[in-house]
Coordinates of C-alpha atoms in Angstrom, one line a residue:
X1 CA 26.6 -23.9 -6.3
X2 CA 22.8 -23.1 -6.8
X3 CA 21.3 -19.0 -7.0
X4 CA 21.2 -18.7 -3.3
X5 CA 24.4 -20.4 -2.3
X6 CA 26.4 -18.0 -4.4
X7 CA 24.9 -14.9 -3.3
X8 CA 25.5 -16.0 0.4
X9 CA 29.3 -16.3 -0.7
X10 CA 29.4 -13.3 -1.8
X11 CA 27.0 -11.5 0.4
X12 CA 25.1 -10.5 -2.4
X13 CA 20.7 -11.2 -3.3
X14 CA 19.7 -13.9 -4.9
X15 CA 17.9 -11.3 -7.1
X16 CA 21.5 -9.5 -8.1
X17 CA 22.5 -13.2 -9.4
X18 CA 19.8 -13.5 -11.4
X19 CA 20.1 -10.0 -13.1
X20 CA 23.9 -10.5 -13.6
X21 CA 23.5 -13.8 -14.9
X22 CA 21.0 -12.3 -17.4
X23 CA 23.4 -10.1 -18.0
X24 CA 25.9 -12.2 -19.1
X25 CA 28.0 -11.0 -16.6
X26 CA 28.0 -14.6 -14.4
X27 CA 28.3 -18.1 -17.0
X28 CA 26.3 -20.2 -14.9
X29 CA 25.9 -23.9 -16.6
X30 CA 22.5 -26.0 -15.7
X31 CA 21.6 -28.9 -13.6
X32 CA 21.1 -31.7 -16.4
X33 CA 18.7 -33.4 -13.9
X34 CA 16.5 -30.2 -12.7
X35 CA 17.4 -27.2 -15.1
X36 CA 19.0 -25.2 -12.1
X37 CA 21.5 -22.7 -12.8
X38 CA 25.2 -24.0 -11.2
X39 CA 28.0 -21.8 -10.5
X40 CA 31.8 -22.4 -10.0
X41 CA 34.3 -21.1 -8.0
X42 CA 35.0 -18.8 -10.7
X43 CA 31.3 -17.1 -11.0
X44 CA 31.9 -16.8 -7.6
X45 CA 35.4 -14.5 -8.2
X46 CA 33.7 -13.0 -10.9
X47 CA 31.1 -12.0 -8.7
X48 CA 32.9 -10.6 -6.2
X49 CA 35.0 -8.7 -8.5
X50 CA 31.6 -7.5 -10.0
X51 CA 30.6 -6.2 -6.5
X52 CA 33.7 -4.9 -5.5
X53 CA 34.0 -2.5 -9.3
X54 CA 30.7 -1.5 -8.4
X55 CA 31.4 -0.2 -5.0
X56 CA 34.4 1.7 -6.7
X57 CA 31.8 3.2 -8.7
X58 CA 31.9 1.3 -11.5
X59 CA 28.5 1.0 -13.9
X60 CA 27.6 -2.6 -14.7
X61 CA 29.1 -1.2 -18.4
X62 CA 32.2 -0.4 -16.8
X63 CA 32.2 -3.7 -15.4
X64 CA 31.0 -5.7 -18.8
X65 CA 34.3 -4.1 -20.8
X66 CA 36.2 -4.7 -18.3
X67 CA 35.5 -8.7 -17.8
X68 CA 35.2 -8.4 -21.6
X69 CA 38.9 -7.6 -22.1
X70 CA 39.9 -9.9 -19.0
X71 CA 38.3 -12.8 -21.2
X72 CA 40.0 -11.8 -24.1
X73 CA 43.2 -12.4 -22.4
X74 CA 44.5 -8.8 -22.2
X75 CA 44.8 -6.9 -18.9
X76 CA 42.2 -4.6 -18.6
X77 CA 44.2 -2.2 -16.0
X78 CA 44.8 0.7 -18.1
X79 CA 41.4 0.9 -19.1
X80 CA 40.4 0.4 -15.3
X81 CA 42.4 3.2 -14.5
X82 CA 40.9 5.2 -17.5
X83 CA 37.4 4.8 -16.6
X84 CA 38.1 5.4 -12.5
X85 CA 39.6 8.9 -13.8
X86 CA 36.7 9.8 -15.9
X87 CA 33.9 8.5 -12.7
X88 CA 36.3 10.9 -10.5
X89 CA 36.4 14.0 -12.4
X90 CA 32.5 13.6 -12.7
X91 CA 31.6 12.7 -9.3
X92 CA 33.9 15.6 -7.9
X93 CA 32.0 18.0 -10.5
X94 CA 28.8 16.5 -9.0
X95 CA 30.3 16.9 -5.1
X96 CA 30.7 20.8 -6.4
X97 CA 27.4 21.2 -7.8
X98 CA 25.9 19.7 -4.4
X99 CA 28.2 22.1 -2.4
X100 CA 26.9 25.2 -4.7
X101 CA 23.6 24.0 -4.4
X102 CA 23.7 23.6 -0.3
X103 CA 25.2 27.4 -0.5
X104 CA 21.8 28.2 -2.3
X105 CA 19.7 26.4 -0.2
X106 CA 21.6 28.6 2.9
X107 CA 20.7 31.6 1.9
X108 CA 17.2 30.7 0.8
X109 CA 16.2 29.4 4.5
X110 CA 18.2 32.6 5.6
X111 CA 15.7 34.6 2.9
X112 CA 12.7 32.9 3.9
X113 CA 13.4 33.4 7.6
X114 CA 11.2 36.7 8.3
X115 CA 8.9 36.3 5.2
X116 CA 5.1 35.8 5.3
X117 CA 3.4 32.8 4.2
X118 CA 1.1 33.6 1.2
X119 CA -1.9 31.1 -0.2
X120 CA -1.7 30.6 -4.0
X121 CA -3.9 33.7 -5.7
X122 CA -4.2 32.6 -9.5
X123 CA -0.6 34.8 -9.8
X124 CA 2.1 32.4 -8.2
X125 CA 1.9 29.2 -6.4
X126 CA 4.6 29.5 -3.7
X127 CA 6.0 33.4 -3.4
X128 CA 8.9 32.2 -1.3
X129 CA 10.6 30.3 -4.6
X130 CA 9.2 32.6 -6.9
X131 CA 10.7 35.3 -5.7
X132 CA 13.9 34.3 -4.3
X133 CA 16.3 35.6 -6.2
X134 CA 18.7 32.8 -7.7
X135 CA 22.5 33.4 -8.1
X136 CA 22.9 34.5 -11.8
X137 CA 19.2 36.0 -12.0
X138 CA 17.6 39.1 -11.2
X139 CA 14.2 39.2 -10.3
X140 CA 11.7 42.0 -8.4
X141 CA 9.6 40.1 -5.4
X142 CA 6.0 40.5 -5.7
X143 CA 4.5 41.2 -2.2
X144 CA 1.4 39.3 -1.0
X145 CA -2.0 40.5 -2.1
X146 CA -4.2 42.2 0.8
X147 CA -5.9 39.6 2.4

């Protein structure tokens, strides 16, 4: 199979191909008569392993020690597991950081609601994030100069 034909098997760009066979992710061998790259079935299941990991979240590390140990000959399950552990415990910290930030973002539009709007003077750029106060800070608001 050529570039094209490949990524249409596995519903993936011509362009990921390319990058993963720089990688050295996909082993693709070369036309003798052209130079093209040629794939076999098995770039094609490594492929689609590739693309499944990464929709599981895995990085294209992840995914190089992974087919790493695979080629070696050992299983590579345990450090699957392992790594799907540490990409959950840090995507749930990052869900919590977006929920905390959402909570902020609340109560600023709920803040901002009845406040006036306030050109730059030479003292602050935007009074509404200047002065809104953020959890864990303390902070007097500065009214808008006379106009």
């Amino acid at each position: 199979m050529r570039v094209a034909q490949l990524a249409k098997a596995a519903e993936v760009s011509a362009e990921t191909v390319r990058h993963y066979s720089e990688l050295g992710l996909l082993q693709p061998s070369r036309d003798p008569h052209n130079g093209y790259q040629l794939f076999s079935q098995n770039d094609l299941q490594r492929l689609r392993f590739i693309a499944r990991a990464r929709r599981l979240g895995f990085s294209l590390k992840d995914v190089q020690a992974i087919l790493a140990r695979a080629d070696s000959g050992a299983a590579p399950c345990t450090e699957v597991r392992d790594l799907m552990r540490e990409r959950l415990a840090a995507l749930q910290a990052h869900i919590d950081e977006c929920q905390r930030l959402a909570l902020v973002m609340h109560d600023a539009l709920e803040d901002w609601a009845g406040k006036a709007e306030c050109a730059p003077d030479g003292q602050a750029i935007c009074r509404l994030i200047e002065d809104f106060e953020l959890p864990g800070a303390s902070r007097p608001a500065t009214p808008c100069p006379a106009h």
